[in-house]
Amino acid sequence: AVKPWVVSDELWELVEPLLPRKERRFRSPGRKRLSDRHALSGILFVLHTGIAWRHLPEELGFGSGITCWRRMEEWQEAGVWEDLHRLLLTRLRASGEIDWSRAVVDGSHVQAKKGSQTGPSPVDRGRRGSKHHILVDATGLPLAYSVTGGNRNDVTQLVPLMDRIPPVGGLVGRPRRRPDRLLGDRGYDHDCYRREVRKRSIEPLIARRGTEHGSGLGVYRWVVERTFAWLHHFKRLLVRYDRRADIHEAFLALGCCLICFRRLAKSF
C-alpha cells in the first residue's frame, strides 16, 4: 500500500511551482540542499504520525527533522500553503465540486502542550488548549481556517473566516468567495454578527439561544463535524505540540489542502 506521506506525482505537480526558489551558491556551495520533494514528504510524515521533529527517522530519506521544520517555516512565511489551498479550490470549482449554496462554520478544541495562541479551555477542565476554526462548503470542503487560544469564543472568528475565503476562479466570470447562506450553532447567536454576515451579501442561518433544540439546521451542519474528524485523523492536529502558532496553523492549512486534494483526485 502507498504510504500517505509519500508525495504523489499529481500532488507534486501542484506544489512544485508554488515553492520559492533557492539558488545554490557558486563559491563555497556547502552541503547539497535536501530536495523540496523529500522535505515535503518529511513534513507529511510528521503530520500523519504526530511524531516529534527530532524523532523523524533519517533512514526514510526525508533528511533531519530540523531540516524539514526549517523548510516548513520557510514555506509558511512565503504563503505556499495559502497559495496551494486557493489553487486546489480553483481546480475543484472548475470540476463542479464546490457547493456554494451554503457554508457551515464551527470550532473544535484540541489539547495544547505549549506555545502561543493557547488558553484555558472551558470544555476541558481549564486545561491549556487551542481551537481550530473552519468554514466549509455544503459538502464539507474547507474554505477557510484559523487557530486561536482554547478560551476564545467561536463567534470571534466568524468575520475573519468569512474574509479569509480566497477568491476562487475556475469558471468564466469573476472569482467567487461568498456562499449564499451561512449556518452556525448557538455559539454564533449575536445580532451584531448577523449584520456582518448580511453586509457581505450572505444570508445567516444561525440557531437562537434559549430555544428548544431541534432547529433543523443539524441536517446540514453535520458536514463540518465530519471535516473536523478528517482533520483530526492527522495525529499532529489531534494534540498541539508546536510552540509557535504559525507552525501549527501551517499544519492545519496543510491538512485542509490534503482534504481538498483527495476530493479533486476523486473528481477525475
Tab-separated table of C-alpha atoms in Angstrom:
chain	number	residue	atom	x	y	z
A	1	ALA	CA	0.000	0.000	0.000
A	2	VAL	CA	1.149	3.534	-0.778
A	3	LYS	CA	2.164	5.419	2.344
A	4	PRO	CA	0.081	8.592	2.818
A	5	TRP	CA	3.191	10.719	3.377
A	6	VAL	CA	4.699	9.791	0.011
A	7	VAL	CA	4.265	12.800	-2.301
A	8	SER	CA	2.483	11.583	-5.426
A	9	ASP	CA	3.324	12.935	-8.879
A	10	GLU	CA	-0.120	14.571	-9.032
A	11	LEU	CA	0.381	16.429	-5.746
A	12	TRP	CA	3.952	17.403	-6.585
A	13	GLU	CA	2.816	18.837	-9.934
A	14	LEU	CA	0.597	21.268	-7.995
A	15	VAL	CA	3.032	22.109	-5.198
A	16	GLU	CA	6.362	22.497	-7.015
A	17	PRO	CA	5.558	25.708	-8.973
A	18	LEU	CA	4.476	27.411	-5.728
A	19	LEU	CA	7.725	26.827	-3.844
A	20	PRO	CA	10.280	29.644	-3.542
A	21	ARG	CA	13.485	29.062	-5.494
A	22	LYS	CA	16.780	28.856	-3.631
A	23	GLU	CA	19.858	29.318	-5.812
A	24	ARG	CA	22.894	27.388	-4.684
A	25	ARG	CA	25.992	29.491	-4.114
A	26	PHE	CA	28.635	29.152	-6.839
A	27	ARG	CA	31.587	29.631	-4.468
A	28	SER	CA	31.627	27.525	-1.309
A	29	PRO	CA	28.231	25.974	-2.039
A	30	GLY	CA	28.449	23.851	1.078
A	31	ARG	CA	26.341	20.804	1.680
A	32	LYS	CA	23.770	20.000	-1.007
A	33	ARG	CA	20.293	21.168	-0.055
A	34	LEU	CA	17.701	18.460	0.639
A	35	SER	CA	15.269	18.239	-2.275
A	36	ASP	CA	11.969	20.021	-1.697
A	37	ARG	CA	10.029	16.866	-2.550
A	38	HIS	CA	11.814	14.866	0.151
A	39	ALA	CA	11.327	17.699	2.646
A	40	LEU	CA	7.595	17.767	1.888
A	41	SER	CA	7.433	14.004	2.459
A	42	GLY	CA	9.095	14.519	5.840
A	43	ILE	CA	6.554	17.211	6.749
A	44	LEU	CA	3.685	14.926	5.713
A	45	PHE	CA	5.187	12.112	7.799
A	46	VAL	CA	5.120	14.347	10.890
A	47	LEU	CA	1.572	15.499	10.068
A	48	HIS	CA	0.242	11.951	9.710
A	49	THR	CA	2.081	10.275	12.581
A	50	GLY	CA	2.345	13.126	15.101
A	51	ILE	CA	5.987	12.230	15.704
A	52	ALA	CA	8.325	14.867	17.190
A	53	TRP	CA	10.559	16.590	14.638
A	54	ARG	CA	13.707	15.335	16.383
A	55	HIS	CA	12.486	11.740	16.062
A	56	LEU	CA	11.963	11.868	12.285
A	57	PRO	CA	13.804	8.745	11.013
A	58	GLU	CA	16.584	9.867	8.698
A	59	GLU	CA	16.737	6.396	7.144
A	60	LEU	CA	13.455	7.202	5.381
A	61	GLY	CA	15.383	9.690	3.239
A	62	PHE	CA	13.499	12.791	4.396
A	63	GLY	CA	16.543	14.447	5.934
A	64	SER	CA	16.686	15.569	9.547
A	65	GLY	CA	13.688	16.818	11.461
A	66	ILE	CA	15.207	20.285	11.854
A	67	THR	CA	15.745	20.500	8.089
A	68	CYS	CA	12.082	19.672	7.421
A	69	TRP	CA	10.990	22.095	10.154
A	70	ARG	CA	13.007	24.905	8.604
A	71	ARG	CA	11.577	24.153	5.179
A	72	MET	CA	8.049	24.240	6.609
A	73	GLU	CA	8.782	27.580	8.290
A	74	GLU	CA	10.217	28.949	5.051
A	75	TRP	CA	7.174	27.869	3.046
A	76	GLN	CA	4.758	29.182	5.652
A	77	GLU	CA	6.400	32.617	5.504
A	78	ALA	CA	6.247	32.515	1.692
A	79	GLY	CA	2.493	31.795	1.754
A	80	VAL	CA	2.856	28.450	-0.016
A	81	TRP	CA	0.037	26.723	1.883
A	82	GLU	CA	-2.431	29.552	1.222
A	83	ASP	CA	-1.491	29.544	-2.466
A	84	LEU	CA	-1.915	25.761	-2.633
A	85	HIS	CA	-5.296	25.963	-0.913
A	86	ARG	CA	-6.512	28.605	-3.386
A	87	LEU	CA	-5.212	26.580	-6.347
A	88	LEU	CA	-6.971	23.423	-5.157
A	89	LEU	CA	-10.256	25.290	-4.618
A	90	THR	CA	-9.956	26.746	-8.127
A	91	ARG	CA	-9.494	23.269	-9.616
A	92	LEU	CA	-12.407	21.960	-7.540
A	93	ARG	CA	-14.701	24.758	-8.679
A	94	ALA	CA	-13.755	24.084	-12.300
A	95	SER	CA	-14.762	20.445	-11.715
A	96	GLY	CA	-18.100	21.459	-10.182
A	97	GLU	CA	-17.114	20.107	-6.762
A	98	ILE	CA	-17.786	23.213	-4.617
A	99	ASP	CA	-21.356	23.771	-3.422
A	100	TRP	CA	-21.755	27.492	-2.691
A	101	SER	CA	-25.439	27.199	-1.749
A	102	ARG	CA	-24.472	27.207	1.918
A	103	ALA	CA	-21.437	27.179	4.176
A	104	VAL	CA	-21.075	25.922	7.739
A	105	VAL	CA	-18.810	27.357	10.434
A	106	ASP	CA	-17.641	25.760	13.683
A	107	GLY	CA	-14.733	25.431	16.093
A	108	SER	CA	-13.106	22.430	17.738
A	109	HIS	CA	-10.894	22.306	20.835
A	110	VAL	CA	-7.562	20.478	20.835
A	111	GLN	CA	-5.232	19.969	23.766
A	112	ALA	CA	-2.082	22.090	23.567
A	113	LYS	CA	1.109	21.146	25.368
A	114	LYS	CA	2.790	24.526	24.971
A	115	GLY	CA	3.106	27.656	22.896
A	116	SER	CA	1.340	30.878	21.967
A	117	GLN	CA	-2.317	31.091	20.919
A	118	THR	CA	-3.324	28.798	23.775
A	119	GLY	CA	-5.654	29.321	26.710
A	120	PRO	CA	-7.653	27.538	29.422
A	121	SER	CA	-10.376	25.509	27.764
A	122	PRO	CA	-13.914	25.797	29.207
A	123	VAL	CA	-14.695	22.304	27.860
A	124	ASP	CA	-11.574	20.531	29.175
A	125	ARG	CA	-11.412	21.422	32.897
A	126	GLY	CA	-9.452	24.576	32.210
A	127	ARG	CA	-6.519	22.746	30.640
A	128	ARG	CA	-4.409	24.638	28.168
A	129	GLY	CA	-5.667	24.233	24.651
A	130	SER	CA	-6.129	25.741	21.225
A	131	LYS	CA	-9.083	25.903	18.897
A	132	HIS	CA	-9.310	25.031	15.240
A	133	HIS	CA	-11.893	27.139	13.427
A	134	ILE	CA	-13.042	26.175	9.946
A	135	LEU	CA	-15.640	27.272	7.433
A	136	VAL	CA	-16.699	24.599	4.943
A	137	ASP	CA	-18.962	24.439	1.902
A	138	ALA	CA	-22.156	22.373	1.790
A	139	THR	CA	-20.169	19.178	1.153
A	140	GLY	CA	-17.522	19.751	3.839
A	141	LEU	CA	-14.689	21.191	1.741
A	142	PRO	CA	-12.663	23.606	3.916
A	143	LEU	CA	-12.878	27.132	2.508
A	144	ALA	CA	-11.141	28.936	5.410
A	145	TYR	CA	-9.370	28.058	8.678
A	146	SER	CA	-7.698	29.654	11.714
A	147	VAL	CA	-6.124	28.813	15.080
A	148	THR	CA	-6.840	30.625	18.375
A	149	GLY	CA	-6.463	30.019	22.089
A	150	GLY	CA	-8.809	27.489	23.654
A	151	ASN	CA	-10.629	30.194	25.618
A	152	ARG	CA	-11.601	32.261	22.582
A	153	ASN	CA	-15.296	32.332	21.745
A	154	ASP	CA	-16.131	30.759	18.393
A	155	VAL	CA	-18.038	33.828	17.240
A	156	THR	CA	-14.885	35.990	17.364
A	157	GLN	CA	-13.607	34.086	14.330
A	158	LEU	CA	-16.789	34.368	12.254
A	159	VAL	CA	-15.861	37.552	10.399
A	160	PRO	CA	-12.139	36.642	9.969
A	161	LEU	CA	-13.129	33.275	8.496
A	162	MET	CA	-15.590	34.813	6.034
A	163	ASP	CA	-12.966	37.340	4.943
A	164	ARG	CA	-10.307	34.647	4.652
A	165	ILE	CA	-12.153	32.712	1.935
A	166	PRO	CA	-9.864	33.228	-1.077
A	167	PRO	CA	-11.175	34.412	-4.446
A	168	VAL	CA	-11.885	31.129	-6.239
A	169	GLY	CA	-11.734	31.145	-10.019
A	170	GLY	CA	-12.011	28.127	-12.289
A	171	LEU	CA	-15.097	29.241	-14.236
A	172	VAL	CA	-15.906	32.059	-16.640
A	173	GLY	CA	-16.627	35.313	-14.836
A	174	ARG	CA	-15.455	36.862	-11.604
A	175	PRO	CA	-13.872	34.642	-8.941
A	176	ARG	CA	-16.252	33.672	-6.166
A	177	ARG	CA	-15.610	33.957	-2.428
A	178	ARG	CA	-19.069	34.144	-0.851
A	179	PRO	CA	-21.580	31.337	-0.175
A	180	ASP	CA	-25.324	32.056	-0.418
A	181	ARG	CA	-26.034	31.146	3.228
A	182	LEU	CA	-24.022	30.645	6.386
A	183	LEU	CA	-25.047	28.112	9.041
A	184	GLY	CA	-23.862	28.146	12.625
A	185	ASP	CA	-24.854	26.778	16.035
A	186	ARG	CA	-25.965	28.784	19.092
A	187	GLY	CA	-22.417	29.885	19.791
A	188	TYR	CA	-22.734	32.313	16.882
A	189	ASP	CA	-26.053	33.797	18.061
A	190	HIS	CA	-25.229	37.525	18.137
A	191	ASP	CA	-27.256	40.027	16.136
A	192	CYS	CA	-24.225	42.235	15.502
A	193	TYR	CA	-22.518	39.312	13.771
A	194	ARG	CA	-25.661	38.519	11.804
A	195	ARG	CA	-25.438	42.060	10.453
A	196	GLU	CA	-21.820	41.437	9.494
A	197	VAL	CA	-22.875	38.323	7.598
A	198	ARG	CA	-25.652	40.180	5.759
A	199	LYS	CA	-23.239	43.029	4.973
A	200	ARG	CA	-21.311	40.506	2.878
A	201	SER	CA	-24.486	39.529	0.958
A	202	ILE	CA	-24.739	36.208	2.810
A	203	GLU	CA	-27.933	35.009	4.494
A	204	PRO	CA	-27.278	33.991	8.137
A	205	LEU	CA	-28.967	30.799	9.372
A	206	ILE	CA	-27.839	30.690	12.991
A	207	ALA	CA	-29.622	28.853	15.801
A	208	ARG	CA	-31.105	31.086	18.543
A	209	ARG	CA	-30.136	30.762	22.176
A	210	GLY	CA	-32.906	29.917	24.629
A	211	THR	CA	-34.945	27.995	22.071
A	212	GLU	CA	-35.617	24.283	22.109
A	213	HIS	CA	-33.147	22.033	20.391
A	214	GLY	CA	-34.268	20.776	17.044
A	215	SER	CA	-33.807	23.852	14.860
A	216	GLY	CA	-33.383	21.528	11.888
A	217	LEU	CA	-30.028	23.057	10.950
A	218	GLY	CA	-28.181	19.956	12.168
A	219	VAL	CA	-29.281	18.194	8.994
A	220	TYR	CA	-26.846	20.475	7.165
A	221	ARG	CA	-24.312	21.322	9.893
A	222	TRP	CA	-23.026	17.768	10.359
A	223	VAL	CA	-20.632	18.157	7.407
A	224	VAL	CA	-18.360	20.449	9.428
A	225	GLU	CA	-18.098	17.810	12.182
A	226	ARG	CA	-17.077	15.268	9.559
A	227	THR	CA	-14.401	17.643	8.273
A	228	PHE	CA	-13.035	18.027	11.806
A	229	ALA	CA	-12.931	14.223	12.041
A	230	TRP	CA	-10.933	14.125	8.788
A	231	LEU	CA	-8.526	16.785	10.091
A	232	HIS	CA	-8.029	15.063	13.422
A	233	HIS	CA	-7.062	11.842	11.662
A	234	PHE	CA	-3.794	13.713	11.173
A	235	LYS	CA	-2.240	12.996	14.565
A	236	ARG	CA	-0.231	16.228	14.591
A	237	LEU	CA	-3.558	18.127	14.632
A	238	LEU	CA	-5.182	15.988	17.312
A	239	VAL	CA	-2.842	17.333	20.014
A	240	ARG	CA	-0.849	20.537	19.544
A	241	TYR	CA	2.860	20.136	20.289
A	242	ASP	CA	4.114	23.149	18.343
A	243	ARG	CA	5.275	26.084	20.416
A	244	ARG	CA	4.745	28.536	17.555
A	245	ALA	CA	1.170	29.214	16.469
A	246	ASP	CA	2.171	29.870	12.847
A	247	ILE	CA	3.725	26.402	12.551
A	248	HIS	CA	0.617	24.755	13.992
A	249	GLU	CA	-1.560	26.780	11.630
A	250	ALA	CA	0.667	25.617	8.765
A	251	PHE	CA	-0.163	22.023	9.733
A	252	LEU	CA	-3.874	22.927	9.801
A	253	ALA	CA	-3.584	24.560	6.375
A	254	LEU	CA	-1.779	21.514	5.000
A	255	GLY	CA	-4.484	19.223	6.412
A	256	CYS	CA	-7.163	21.330	4.689
A	257	CYS	CA	-5.179	21.176	1.431
A	258	LEU	CA	-4.954	17.382	1.619
A	259	ILE	CA	-8.728	17.097	2.110
A	260	CYS	CA	-9.232	19.274	-0.977
A	261	PHE	CA	-6.640	17.297	-2.946
A	262	ARG	CA	-8.324	13.972	-2.129
A	263	ARG	CA	-11.665	15.317	-3.352
A	264	LEU	CA	-10.007	16.632	-6.504
A	265	ALA	CA	-8.356	13.256	-7.178
A	266	LYS	CA	-11.760	11.548	-6.950
A	267	SER	CA	-13.377	14.019	-9.343
A	268	PHE	CA	-11.287	12.879	-12.310
